[in-house]
Short mmCIF file of C-alpha atoms in Angstrom, two decimals:
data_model
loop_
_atom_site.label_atom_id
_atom_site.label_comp_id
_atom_site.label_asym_id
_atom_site.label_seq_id
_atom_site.Cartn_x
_atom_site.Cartn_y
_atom_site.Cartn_z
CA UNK A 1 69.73 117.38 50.98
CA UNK A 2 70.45 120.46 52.88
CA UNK A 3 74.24 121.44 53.97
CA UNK A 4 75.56 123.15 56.43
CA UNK A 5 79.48 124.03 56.87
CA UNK A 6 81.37 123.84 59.68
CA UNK A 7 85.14 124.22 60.63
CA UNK A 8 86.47 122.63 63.82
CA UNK A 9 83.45 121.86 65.34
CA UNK A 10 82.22 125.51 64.72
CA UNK A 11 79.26 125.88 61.54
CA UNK A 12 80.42 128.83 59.89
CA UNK A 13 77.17 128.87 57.65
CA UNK A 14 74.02 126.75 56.39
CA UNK A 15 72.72 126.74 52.46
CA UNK A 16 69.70 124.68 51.05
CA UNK A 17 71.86 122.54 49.00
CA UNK A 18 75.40 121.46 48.52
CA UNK A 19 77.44 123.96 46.47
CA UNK A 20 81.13 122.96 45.14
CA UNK A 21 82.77 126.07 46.80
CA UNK A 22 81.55 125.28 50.06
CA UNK A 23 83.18 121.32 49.58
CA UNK A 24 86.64 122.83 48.47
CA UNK A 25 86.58 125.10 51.64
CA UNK A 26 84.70 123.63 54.64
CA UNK A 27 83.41 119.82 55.59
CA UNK A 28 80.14 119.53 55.01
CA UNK A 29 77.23 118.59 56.93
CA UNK A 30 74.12 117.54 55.80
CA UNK A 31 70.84 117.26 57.93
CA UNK A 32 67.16 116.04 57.14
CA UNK A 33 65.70 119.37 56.13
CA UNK A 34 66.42 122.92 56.00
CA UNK A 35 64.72 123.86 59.10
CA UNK A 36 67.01 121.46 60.84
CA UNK A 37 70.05 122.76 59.40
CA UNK A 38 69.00 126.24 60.55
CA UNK A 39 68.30 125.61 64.17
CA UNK A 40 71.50 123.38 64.62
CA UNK A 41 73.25 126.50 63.54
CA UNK A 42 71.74 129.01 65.55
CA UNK A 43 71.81 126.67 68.57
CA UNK A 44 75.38 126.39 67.94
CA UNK A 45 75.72 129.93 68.03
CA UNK A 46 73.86 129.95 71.43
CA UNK A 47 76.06 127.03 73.09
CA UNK A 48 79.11 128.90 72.04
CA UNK A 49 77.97 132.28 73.66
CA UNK A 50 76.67 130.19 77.15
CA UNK A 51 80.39 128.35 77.08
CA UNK A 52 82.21 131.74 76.47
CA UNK A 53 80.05 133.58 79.23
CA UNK A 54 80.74 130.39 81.60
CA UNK A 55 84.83 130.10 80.87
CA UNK A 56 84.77 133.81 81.81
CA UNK A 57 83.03 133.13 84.70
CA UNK A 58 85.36 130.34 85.89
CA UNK A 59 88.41 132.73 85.21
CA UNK A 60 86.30 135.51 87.16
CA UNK A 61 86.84 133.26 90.45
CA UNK A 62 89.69 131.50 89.86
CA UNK A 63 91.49 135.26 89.81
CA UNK A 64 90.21 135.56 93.11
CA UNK A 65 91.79 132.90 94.94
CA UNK A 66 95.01 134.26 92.63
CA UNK A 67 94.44 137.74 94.08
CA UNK A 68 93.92 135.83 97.65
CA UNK A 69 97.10 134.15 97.08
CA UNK A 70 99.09 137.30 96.29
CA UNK A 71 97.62 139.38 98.87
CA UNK A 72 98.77 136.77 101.49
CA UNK A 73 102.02 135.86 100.02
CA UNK A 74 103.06 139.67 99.37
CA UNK A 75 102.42 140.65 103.04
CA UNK A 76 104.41 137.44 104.08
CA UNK A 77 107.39 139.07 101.95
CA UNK A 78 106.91 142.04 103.69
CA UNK A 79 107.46 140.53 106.99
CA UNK A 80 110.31 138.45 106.33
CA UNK A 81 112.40 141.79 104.39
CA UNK A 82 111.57 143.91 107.44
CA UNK A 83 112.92 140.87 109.50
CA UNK A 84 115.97 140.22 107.66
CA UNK A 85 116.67 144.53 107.44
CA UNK A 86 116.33 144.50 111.30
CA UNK A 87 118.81 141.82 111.43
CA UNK A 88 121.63 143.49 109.10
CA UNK A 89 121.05 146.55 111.10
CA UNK A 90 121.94 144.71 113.86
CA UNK A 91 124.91 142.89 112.53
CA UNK A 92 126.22 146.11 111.44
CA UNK A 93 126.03 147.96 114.75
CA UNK A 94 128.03 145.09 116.14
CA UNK A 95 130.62 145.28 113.18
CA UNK A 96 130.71 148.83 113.98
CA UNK A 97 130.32 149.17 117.25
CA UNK A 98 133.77 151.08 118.20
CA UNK A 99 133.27 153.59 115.57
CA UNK A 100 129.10 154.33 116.66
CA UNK A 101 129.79 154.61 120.01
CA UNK A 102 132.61 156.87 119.26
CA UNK A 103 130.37 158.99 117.50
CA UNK A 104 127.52 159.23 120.13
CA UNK A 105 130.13 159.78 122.91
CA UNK A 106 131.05 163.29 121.46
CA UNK A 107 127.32 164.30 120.39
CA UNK A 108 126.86 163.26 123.84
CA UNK A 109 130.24 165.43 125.15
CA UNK A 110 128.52 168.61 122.75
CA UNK A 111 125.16 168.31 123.92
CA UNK A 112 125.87 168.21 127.98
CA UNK A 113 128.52 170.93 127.29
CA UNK A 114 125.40 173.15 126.33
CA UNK A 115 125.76 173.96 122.96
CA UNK A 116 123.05 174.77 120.65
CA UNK A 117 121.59 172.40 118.01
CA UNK A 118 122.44 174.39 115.33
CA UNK A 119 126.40 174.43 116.95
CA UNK A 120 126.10 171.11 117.34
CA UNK A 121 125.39 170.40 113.48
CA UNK A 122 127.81 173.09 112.12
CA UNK A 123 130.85 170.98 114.50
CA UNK A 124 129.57 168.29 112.83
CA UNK A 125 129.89 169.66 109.67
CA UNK A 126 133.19 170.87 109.94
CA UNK A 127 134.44 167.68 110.54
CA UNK A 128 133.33 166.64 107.33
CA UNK A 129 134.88 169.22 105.69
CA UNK A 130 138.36 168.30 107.91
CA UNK A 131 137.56 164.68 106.35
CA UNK A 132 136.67 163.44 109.54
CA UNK A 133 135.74 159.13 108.88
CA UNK A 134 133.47 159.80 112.62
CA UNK A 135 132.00 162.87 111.21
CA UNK A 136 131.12 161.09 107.79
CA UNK A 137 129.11 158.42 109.42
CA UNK A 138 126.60 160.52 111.07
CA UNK A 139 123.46 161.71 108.48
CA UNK A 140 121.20 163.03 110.34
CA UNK A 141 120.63 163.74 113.67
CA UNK A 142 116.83 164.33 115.79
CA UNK A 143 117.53 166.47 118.62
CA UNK A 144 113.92 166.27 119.73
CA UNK A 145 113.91 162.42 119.92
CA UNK A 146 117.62 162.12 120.93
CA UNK A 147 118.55 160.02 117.59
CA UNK A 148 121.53 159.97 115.31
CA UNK A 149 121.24 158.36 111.96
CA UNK A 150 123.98 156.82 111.03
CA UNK A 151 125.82 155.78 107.44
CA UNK A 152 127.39 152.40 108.16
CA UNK A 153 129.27 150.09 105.85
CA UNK A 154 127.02 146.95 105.84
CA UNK A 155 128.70 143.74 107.03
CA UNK A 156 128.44 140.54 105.25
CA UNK A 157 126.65 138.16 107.74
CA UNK A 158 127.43 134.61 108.09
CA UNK A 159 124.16 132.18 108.73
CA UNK A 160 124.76 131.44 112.36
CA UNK A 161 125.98 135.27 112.99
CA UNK A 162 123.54 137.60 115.26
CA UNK A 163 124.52 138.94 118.57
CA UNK A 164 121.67 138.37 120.96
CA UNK A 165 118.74 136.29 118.06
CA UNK A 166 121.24 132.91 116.65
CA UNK A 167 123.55 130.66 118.57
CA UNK A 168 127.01 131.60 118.39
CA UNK A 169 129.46 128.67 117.70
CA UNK A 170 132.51 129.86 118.99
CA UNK A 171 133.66 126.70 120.77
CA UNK A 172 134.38 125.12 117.08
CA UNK A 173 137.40 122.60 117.01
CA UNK A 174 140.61 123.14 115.05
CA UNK A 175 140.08 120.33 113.41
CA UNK A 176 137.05 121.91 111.34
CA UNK A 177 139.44 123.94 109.82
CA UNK A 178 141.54 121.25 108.15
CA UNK A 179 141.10 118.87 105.21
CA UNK A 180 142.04 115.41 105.54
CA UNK A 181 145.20 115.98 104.32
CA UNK A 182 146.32 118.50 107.43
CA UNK A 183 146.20 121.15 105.21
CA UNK A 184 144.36 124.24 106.59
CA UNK A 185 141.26 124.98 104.53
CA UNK A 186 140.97 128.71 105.67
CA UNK A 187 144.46 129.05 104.15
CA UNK A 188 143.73 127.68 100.82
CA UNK A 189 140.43 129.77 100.47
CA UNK A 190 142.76 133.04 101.10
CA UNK A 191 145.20 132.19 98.30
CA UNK A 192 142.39 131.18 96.31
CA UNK A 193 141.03 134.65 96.54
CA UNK A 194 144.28 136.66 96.79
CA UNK A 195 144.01 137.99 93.43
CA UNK A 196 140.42 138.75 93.43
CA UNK A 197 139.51 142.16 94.13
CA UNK A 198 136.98 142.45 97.35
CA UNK A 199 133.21 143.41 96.75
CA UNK A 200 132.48 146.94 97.62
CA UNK A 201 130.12 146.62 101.16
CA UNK A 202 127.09 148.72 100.77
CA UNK A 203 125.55 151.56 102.72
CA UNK A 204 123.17 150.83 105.30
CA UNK A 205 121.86 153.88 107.65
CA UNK A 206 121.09 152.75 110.85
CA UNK A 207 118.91 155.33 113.29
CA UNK A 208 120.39 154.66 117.38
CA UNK A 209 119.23 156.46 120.30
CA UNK A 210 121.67 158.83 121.62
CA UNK A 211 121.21 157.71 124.84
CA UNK A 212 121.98 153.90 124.32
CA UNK A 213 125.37 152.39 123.30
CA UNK A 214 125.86 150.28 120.00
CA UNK A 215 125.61 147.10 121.52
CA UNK A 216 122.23 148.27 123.26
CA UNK A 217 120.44 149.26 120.10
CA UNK A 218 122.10 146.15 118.37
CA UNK A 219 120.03 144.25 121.01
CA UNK A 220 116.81 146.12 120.24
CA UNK A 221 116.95 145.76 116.80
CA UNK A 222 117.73 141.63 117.35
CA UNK A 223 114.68 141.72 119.80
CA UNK A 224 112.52 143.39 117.19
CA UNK A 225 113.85 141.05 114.32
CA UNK A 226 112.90 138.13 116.20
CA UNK A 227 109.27 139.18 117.07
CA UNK A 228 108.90 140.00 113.29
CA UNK A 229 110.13 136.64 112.82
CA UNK A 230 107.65 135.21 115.31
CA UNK A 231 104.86 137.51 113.23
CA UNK A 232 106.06 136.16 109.67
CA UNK A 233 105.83 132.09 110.81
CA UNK A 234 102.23 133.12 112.63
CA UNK A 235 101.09 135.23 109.41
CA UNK A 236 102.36 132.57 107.01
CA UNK A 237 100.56 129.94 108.76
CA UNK A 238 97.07 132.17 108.88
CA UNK A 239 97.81 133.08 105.00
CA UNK A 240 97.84 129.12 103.92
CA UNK A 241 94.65 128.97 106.02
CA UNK A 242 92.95 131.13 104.42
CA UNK A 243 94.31 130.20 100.73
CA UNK A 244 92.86 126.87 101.97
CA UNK A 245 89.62 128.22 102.24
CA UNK A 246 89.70 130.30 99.70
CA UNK A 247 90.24 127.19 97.14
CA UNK A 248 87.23 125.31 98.94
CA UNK A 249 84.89 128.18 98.09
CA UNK A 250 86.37 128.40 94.79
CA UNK A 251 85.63 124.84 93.92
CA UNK A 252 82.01 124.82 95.38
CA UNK A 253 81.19 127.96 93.24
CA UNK A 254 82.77 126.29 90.12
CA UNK A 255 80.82 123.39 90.59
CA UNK A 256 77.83 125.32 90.95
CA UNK A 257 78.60 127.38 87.94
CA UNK A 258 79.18 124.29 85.77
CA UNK A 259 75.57 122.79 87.06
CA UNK A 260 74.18 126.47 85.94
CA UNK A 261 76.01 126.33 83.20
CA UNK A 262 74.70 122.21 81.81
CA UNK A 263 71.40 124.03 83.11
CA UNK A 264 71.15 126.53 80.51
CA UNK A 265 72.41 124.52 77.72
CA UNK A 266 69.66 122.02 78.19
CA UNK A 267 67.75 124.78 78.08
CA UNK A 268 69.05 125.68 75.03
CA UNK A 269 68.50 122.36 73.60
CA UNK A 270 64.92 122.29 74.68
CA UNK A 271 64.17 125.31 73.15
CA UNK A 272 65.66 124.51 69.63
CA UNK A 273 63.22 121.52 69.38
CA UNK A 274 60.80 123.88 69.54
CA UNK A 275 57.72 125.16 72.01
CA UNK A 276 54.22 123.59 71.15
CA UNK A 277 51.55 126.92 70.60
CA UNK A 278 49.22 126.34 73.36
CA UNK A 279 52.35 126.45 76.22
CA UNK A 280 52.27 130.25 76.64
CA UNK A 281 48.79 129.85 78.11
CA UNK A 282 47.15 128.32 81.08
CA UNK A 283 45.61 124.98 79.58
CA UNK A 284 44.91 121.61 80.74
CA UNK A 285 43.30 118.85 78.59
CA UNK A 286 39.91 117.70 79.43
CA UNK A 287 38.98 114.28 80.96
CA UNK A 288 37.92 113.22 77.22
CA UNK A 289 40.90 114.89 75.79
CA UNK A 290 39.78 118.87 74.92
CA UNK A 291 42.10 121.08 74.86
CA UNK A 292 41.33 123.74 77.19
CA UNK A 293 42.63 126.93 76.86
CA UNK A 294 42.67 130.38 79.48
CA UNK A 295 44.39 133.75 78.63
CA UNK A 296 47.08 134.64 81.66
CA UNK A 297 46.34 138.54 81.03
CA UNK A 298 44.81 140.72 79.17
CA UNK A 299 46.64 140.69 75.69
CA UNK A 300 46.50 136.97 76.02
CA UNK A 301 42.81 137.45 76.18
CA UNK A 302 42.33 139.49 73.13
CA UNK A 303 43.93 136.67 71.11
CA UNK A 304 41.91 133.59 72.86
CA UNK A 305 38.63 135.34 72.43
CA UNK A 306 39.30 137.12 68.92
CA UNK A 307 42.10 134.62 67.51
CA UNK A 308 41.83 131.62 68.97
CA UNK A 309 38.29 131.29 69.06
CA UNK A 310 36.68 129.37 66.26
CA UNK A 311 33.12 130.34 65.63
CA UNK A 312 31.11 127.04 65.29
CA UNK A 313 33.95 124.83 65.93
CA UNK A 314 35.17 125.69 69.12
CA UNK A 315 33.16 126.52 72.73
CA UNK A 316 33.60 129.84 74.54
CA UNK A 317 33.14 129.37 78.20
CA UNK A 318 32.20 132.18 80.51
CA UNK A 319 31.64 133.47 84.73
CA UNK A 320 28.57 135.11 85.58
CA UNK A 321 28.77 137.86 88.19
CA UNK A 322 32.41 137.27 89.09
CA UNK A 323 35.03 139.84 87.75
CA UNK A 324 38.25 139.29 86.33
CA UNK A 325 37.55 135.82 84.84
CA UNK A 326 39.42 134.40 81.76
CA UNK A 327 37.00 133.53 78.89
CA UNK A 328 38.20 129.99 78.31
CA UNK A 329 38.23 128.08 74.72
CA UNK A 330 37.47 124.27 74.78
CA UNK A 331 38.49 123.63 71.20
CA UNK A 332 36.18 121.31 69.23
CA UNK A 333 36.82 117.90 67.47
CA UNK A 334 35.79 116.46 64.29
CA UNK A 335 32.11 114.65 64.92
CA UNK A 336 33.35 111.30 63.27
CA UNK A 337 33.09 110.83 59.64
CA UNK A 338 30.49 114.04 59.08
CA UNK A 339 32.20 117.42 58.39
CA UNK A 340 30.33 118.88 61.97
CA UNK A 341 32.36 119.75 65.25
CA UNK A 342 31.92 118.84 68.46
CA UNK A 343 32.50 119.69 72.54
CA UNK A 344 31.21 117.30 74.94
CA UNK A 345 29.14 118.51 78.03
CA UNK A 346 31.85 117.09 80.51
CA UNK A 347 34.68 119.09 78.81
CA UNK A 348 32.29 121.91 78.79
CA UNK A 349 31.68 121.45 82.81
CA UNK A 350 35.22 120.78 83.44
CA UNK A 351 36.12 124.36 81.87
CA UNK A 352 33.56 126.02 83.52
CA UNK A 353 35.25 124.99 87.19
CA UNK A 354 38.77 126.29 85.62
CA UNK A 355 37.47 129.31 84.81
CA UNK A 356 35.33 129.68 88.12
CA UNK A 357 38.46 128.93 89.61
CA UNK A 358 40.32 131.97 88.01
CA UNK A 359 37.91 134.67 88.64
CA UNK A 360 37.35 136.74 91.88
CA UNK A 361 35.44 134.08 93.30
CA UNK A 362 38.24 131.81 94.03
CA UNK A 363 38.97 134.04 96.84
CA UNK A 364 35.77 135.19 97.60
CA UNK A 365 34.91 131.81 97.88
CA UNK A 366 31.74 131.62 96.48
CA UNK A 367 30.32 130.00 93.66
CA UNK A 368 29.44 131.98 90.40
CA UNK A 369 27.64 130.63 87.28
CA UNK A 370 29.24 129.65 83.96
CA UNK A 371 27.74 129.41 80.56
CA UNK A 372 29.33 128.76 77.36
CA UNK A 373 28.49 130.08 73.66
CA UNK A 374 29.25 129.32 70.28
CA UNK A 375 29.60 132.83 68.91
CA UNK A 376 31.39 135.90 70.37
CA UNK A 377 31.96 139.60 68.77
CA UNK A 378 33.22 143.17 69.84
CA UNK A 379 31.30 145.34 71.63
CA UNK A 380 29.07 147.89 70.05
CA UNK A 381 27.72 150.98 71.22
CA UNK A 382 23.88 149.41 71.01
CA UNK A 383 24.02 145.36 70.96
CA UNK A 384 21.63 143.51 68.23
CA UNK A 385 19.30 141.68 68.55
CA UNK A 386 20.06 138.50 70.74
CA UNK A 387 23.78 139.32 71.63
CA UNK A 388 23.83 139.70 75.31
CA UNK A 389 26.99 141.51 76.38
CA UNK A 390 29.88 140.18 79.14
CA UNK A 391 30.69 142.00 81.96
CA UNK A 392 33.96 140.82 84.54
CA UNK A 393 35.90 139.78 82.24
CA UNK A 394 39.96 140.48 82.04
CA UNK A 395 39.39 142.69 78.94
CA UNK A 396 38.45 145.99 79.97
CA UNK A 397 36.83 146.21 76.76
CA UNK A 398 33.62 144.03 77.00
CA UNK A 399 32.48 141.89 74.24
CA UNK A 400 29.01 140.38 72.91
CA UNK A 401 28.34 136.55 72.99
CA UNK A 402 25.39 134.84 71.19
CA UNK A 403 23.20 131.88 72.21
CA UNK A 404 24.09 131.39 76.04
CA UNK A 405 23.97 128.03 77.49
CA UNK A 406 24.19 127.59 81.42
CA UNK A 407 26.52 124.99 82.82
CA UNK A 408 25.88 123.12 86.15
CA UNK A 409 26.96 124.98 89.53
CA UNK A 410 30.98 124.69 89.42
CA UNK A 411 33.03 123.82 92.22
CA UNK A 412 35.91 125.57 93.37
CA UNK A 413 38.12 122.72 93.39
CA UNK A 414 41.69 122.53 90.75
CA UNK A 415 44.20 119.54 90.87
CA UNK A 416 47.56 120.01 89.72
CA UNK A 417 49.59 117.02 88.12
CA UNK A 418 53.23 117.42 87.07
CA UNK A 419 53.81 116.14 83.38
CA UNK A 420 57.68 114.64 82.34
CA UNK A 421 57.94 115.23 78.51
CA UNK A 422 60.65 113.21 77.58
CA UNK A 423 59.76 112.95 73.62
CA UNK A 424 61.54 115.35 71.28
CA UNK A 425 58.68 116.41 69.76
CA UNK A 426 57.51 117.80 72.92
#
């Protein structure tokens, strides 16, 4: 009985016979003969490669509808922050919109009172030094574009605030402000936070045109917000879309891959029961049941003619005066109960129209003789006596045969069947 080991499904060796260190380690599996138990492990090995190529595979493109979905979700993100920044910015120039305009009013005042930039930004910067709050708001300022950027407190901003983008609700009723017990609400969250000390607001710097009150550039930037608004909805939509169709041609190519991939492991299969000799060539079996055999090139050839070949057992047949013909070997059968060998004439006919067939003449299309012979050798420098030698053939070396015999005129005429082998063995 021969063994193999295996642990979880996975042989992890093979031995001709069962060995008590293998049973304290492993569960054992035992097959017919050794040979078995040495392809089923090997195969094994070759499934487990063609499963770990294919999971890698299906990872491969099922990252790409990941990357797809990042891609698309990040520049969603992107939209929506640059909406919601143009928004605070906006909230905060209203908040602020005293103190900004206060500010632009005297950069203004400088500016049409013809002092230099360079004045301009030392005034500026004595004011900071006096500990100016107007002075300390202003950052930077662009004389060229006629833009002050400004350092502004940001404002905490309720859901239905925004000047000119949400619906104000100022017509609310007192009521709204009460609990059911007439006690006012607004009250009770002020005591409630009394003694909690108020969040510091951030920084926000908020670049206005010099030429444009608060309020104005409070309206741009709500006009802006709400077009990047309009973008993100539009871009979201388009991003889903394409997700969508990302995921479609994600699932066709797994499918595909998982048909390549049953593909090759039949394949696999097929190969470890094996590959009968004769395959490799071009053959076909005779109306009476010859095997027929034809080299497909030249080092093919060499082995029909000088391997494959059986000197008074088989049949050697031949082209005359067509080039590049395959020598073809009809192999012989027993003759009965005698210890002879023999090739019947139709075989003999039938090989001499494959070989026809093969040569130059098939697209010439012209008939060429074929003869057949029961002895065949190298090529010598002088040829004995009664070896004729071959020309055409696919060997470029040319060879001697002995004892020709001349077959009827072929035809240039091949049939092709297509054979199901659905036995192991084949």
């Amino acid at each position: 009985t021969t063994t193999t080991t295996t642990t979880k499904k996975i042989y992890a060796g093979f031995a001709p016979t069962r060995f008590r260190h293998h049973e304290r380690k492993y569960d054992l599996v035992s097959f017919p003969s050794f040979g078995e138990a040495v392809d089923e492990y090997f195969r094994s090995f070759a499934d487990a490669k063609l499963a770990s190529a294919n999971e890698s595979e299906k990872k491969a493109i099922a990252s790409r509808v990941d990357k797809i979905k990042t891609d698309q979700l990040r520049r969603v993100d992107q939209l929506q922050r640059d909406q919601e920044a143009r928004e605070d910015r906006a909230a905060t120039l209203e908040a602020r919109a005293d103190d900004v305009d206060k500010v632009l009013a005297v950069l203004r005042g400088a500016l049409d009172a013809g002092l230099r930039w360079d004045e301009v930004e030392a005034y500026v910067d004595d004011e900071k030094a006096k500990g100016s709050a107007l002075a300390a708001m202003v950052h930077k300022i662009d004389f060229e574009e006629r833009t002050v950027t400004l350092k502004l407190k940001e404002q905490e901003r309720r859901e239905d605030a925004g000047g000119g983008n949400l619906d104000d609700d100022d017509d609310r009723d007192d009521d709204d402000d009460r609990n059911d017990d007439g006690s006012n609400s607004s009250e009770k969250q002020r005591e409630k936070s009394r003694g909690a000390e108020a969040p510091k607001a951030a920084e926000r710097r908020v670049t206005v045109s010099l030429d444009a009150s608060a309020m104005a550039s409070a309206r741009e930037q709500w006009t802006t917000a709400k077009k990047a608004r309009a973008k993100a909805a539009k871009t979201e939509v388009a991003a889903a879309q394409v997700v969508a169709a990302a995921e479609r041609q994600t699932q066709a190519q797994l499918v595909k891959r998982e048909a390549t991939a049953k593909a090759q492991l039949a394949r696999v299969d097929r190969a470890s029961q094996g590959r009968l000799w004769f395959l490799k060539y071009a053959w076909f079996l005779s109306s009476e049941g010859y095997l027929c055999l034809c080299p497909r090139d030249k080092a093919q050839a060499e082995a029909v003619v000088f391997h494959l070949f059986r000197p008074g057992k088989d049949a050697l047949v031949c082209a005359d005066g067509a080039r590049d013909f395959p020598p073809c070997v009809v192999r012989g059968k027993k003759d009965g109960d005698s210890s002879g060998w023999r090739v019947s004439p139709l075989a003999l006919a039938e090989a001499g129209s494959f070989v026809a067939c093969r040569s130059s003449a098939w697209s010439k299309r012209d008939r060429c003789a074929t003869f057949w012979v029961g002895d065949v050798t190298r090529a010598s420098t002088t040829p004995s006596e009664g070896w004729d030698l071959v020309f055409g053939s696919i060997l470029d070396d040319n060879f001697l045969v002995r004892g020709k015999h001349y077959l009827p005129a072929s035809t240039l005429e091949l049939q092709l069947a297509v054979v199901f082998f659905g036995h192991p063995a084949l």
